[in-house]
Tab-separated table of C-alpha atoms in Angstrom:
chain	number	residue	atom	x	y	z
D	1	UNK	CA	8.941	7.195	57.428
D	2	UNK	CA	9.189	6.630	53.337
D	3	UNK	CA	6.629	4.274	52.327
D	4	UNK	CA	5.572	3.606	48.569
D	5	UNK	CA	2.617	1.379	47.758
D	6	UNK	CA	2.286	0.468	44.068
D	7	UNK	CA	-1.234	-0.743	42.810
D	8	UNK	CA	-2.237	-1.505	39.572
D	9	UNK	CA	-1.227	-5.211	38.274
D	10	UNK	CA	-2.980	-8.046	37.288
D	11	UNK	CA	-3.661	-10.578	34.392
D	12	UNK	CA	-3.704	-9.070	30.772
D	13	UNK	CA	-3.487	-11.181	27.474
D	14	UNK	CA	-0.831	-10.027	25.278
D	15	UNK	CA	-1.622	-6.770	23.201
D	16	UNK	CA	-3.251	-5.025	26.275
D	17	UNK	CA	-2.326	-2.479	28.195
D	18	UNK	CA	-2.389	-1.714	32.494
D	19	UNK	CA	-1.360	1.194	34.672
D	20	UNK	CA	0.707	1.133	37.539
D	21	UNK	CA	0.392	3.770	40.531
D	22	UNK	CA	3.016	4.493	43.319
D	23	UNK	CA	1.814	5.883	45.683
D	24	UNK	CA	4.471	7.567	48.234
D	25	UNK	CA	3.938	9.115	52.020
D	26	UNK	CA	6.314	10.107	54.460
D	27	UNK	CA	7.708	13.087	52.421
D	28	UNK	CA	7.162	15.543	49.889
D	29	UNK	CA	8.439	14.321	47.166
D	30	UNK	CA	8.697	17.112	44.539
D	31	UNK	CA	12.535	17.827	43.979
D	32	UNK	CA	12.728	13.878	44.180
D	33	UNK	CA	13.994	11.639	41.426
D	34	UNK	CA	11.052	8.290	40.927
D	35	UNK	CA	11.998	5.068	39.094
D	36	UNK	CA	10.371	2.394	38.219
D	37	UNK	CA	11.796	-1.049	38.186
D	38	UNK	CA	10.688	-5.073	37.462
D	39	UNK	CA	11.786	-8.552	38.612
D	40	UNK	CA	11.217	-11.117	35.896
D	41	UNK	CA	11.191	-14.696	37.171
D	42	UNK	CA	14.826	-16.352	37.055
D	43	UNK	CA	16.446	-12.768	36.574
D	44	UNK	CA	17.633	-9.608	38.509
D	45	UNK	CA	15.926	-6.728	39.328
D	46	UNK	CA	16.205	-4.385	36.430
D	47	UNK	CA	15.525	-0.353	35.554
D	48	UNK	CA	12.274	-0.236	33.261
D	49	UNK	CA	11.916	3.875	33.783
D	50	UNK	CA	12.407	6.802	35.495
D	51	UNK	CA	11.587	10.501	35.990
D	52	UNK	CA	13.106	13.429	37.515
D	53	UNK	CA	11.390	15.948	39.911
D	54	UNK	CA	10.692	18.222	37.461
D	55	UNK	CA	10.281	15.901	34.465
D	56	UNK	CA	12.202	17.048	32.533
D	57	UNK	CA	14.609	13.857	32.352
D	58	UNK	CA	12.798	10.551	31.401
D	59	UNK	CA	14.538	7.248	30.801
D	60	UNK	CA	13.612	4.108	29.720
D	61	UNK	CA	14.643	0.513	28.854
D	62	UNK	CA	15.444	0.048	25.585
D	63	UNK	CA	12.867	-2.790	25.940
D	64	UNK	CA	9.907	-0.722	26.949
D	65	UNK	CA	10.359	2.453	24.659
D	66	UNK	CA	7.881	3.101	22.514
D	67	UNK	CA	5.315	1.126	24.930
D	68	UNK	CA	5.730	2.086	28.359
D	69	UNK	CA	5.069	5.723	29.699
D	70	UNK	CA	6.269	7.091	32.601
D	71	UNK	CA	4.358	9.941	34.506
D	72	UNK	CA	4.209	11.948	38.369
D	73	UNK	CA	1.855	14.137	39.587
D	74	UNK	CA	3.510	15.788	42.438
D	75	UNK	CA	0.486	17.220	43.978
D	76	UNK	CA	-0.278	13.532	44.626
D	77	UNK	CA	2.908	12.159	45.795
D	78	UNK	CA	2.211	9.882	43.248
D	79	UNK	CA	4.034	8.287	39.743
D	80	UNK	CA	2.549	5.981	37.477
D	81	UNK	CA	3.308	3.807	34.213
D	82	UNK	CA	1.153	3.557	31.305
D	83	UNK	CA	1.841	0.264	30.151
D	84	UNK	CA	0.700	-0.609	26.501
D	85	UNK	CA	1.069	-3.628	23.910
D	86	UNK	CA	2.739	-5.488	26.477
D	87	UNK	CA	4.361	-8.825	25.726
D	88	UNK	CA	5.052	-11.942	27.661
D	89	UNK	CA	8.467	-10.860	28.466
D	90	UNK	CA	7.036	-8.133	30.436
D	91	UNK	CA	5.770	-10.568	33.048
D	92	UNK	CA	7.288	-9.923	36.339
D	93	UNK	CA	7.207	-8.327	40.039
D	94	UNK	CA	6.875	-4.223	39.527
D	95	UNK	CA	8.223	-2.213	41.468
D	96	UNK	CA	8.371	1.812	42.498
D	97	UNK	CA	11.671	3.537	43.874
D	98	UNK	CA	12.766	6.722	45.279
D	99	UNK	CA	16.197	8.515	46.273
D	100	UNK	CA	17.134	9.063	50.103
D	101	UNK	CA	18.272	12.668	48.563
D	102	UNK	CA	16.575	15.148	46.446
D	103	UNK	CA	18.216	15.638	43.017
D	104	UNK	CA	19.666	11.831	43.594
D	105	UNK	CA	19.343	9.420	41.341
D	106	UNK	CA	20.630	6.495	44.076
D	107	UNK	CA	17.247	4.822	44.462
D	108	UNK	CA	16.907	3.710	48.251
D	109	UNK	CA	13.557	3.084	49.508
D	110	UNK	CA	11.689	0.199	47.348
D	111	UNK	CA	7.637	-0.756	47.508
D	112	UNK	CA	6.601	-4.061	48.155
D	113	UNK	CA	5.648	-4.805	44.716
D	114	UNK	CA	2.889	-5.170	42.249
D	115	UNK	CA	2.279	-8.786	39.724
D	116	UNK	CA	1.883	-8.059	36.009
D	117	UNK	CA	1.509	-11.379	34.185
D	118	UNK	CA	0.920	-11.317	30.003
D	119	UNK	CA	-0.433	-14.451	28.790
D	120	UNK	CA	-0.149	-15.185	25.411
């Protein structure tokens, strides 16, 4: 059974900077596709990044370019996301995704979810 299990958020004034891990079990996920999306309060869910199982396709939000970094390390089953000079606007619910195929970029199982908050 899939399972992904992001760590990693918390409080962080304005300016700073957190990582996110994703941590996935059930499979091995090397010839997978990873994504990374957020909730913000009052909105949809919404693509921030994501990574193919190679890496040699990365995509981002044009709101998080330049600031966010997306990353895997197969050998861990695991994908994180270098978040730096974050803003207020990047408050929200974080969460990991992965494809039911390889090669697929239709993300099917979710993690539960990780808080980032940025005070000003």
């Amino acid at each position: 059974q899939v399972q992904l299990v992001e760590s990693g958020g918390g409080l962080v004034q304005a300016g700073g900077s957190l990582r996110l891990s994703c941590a996935a079990s059930g499979r091995t996920f090397s010839t997978y596709a990873m994504g990374w999306f957020r909730q913000r309060p009052g909105k949809e869910r919404e693509f921030v990044a994501g990574i193919s199982w190679s890496e040699s396709n990365i995509e981002y939000a044009d709101s998080v370019k330049g600031r966010f970094t997306i990353s895997r390390d197969n050998a861990k089953n695991t994908m994180y996301l270098q978040m730096n000079r974050l803003k207020p606007e990047d408050t929200a619910v974080y969460y990991c995704a992965v494809p039911n195929y390889p090669r697929s970029y239709r993300y099917t199982y979710w993690g539960q979810g990780t808080q980032v908050t940025v005070s000003s």
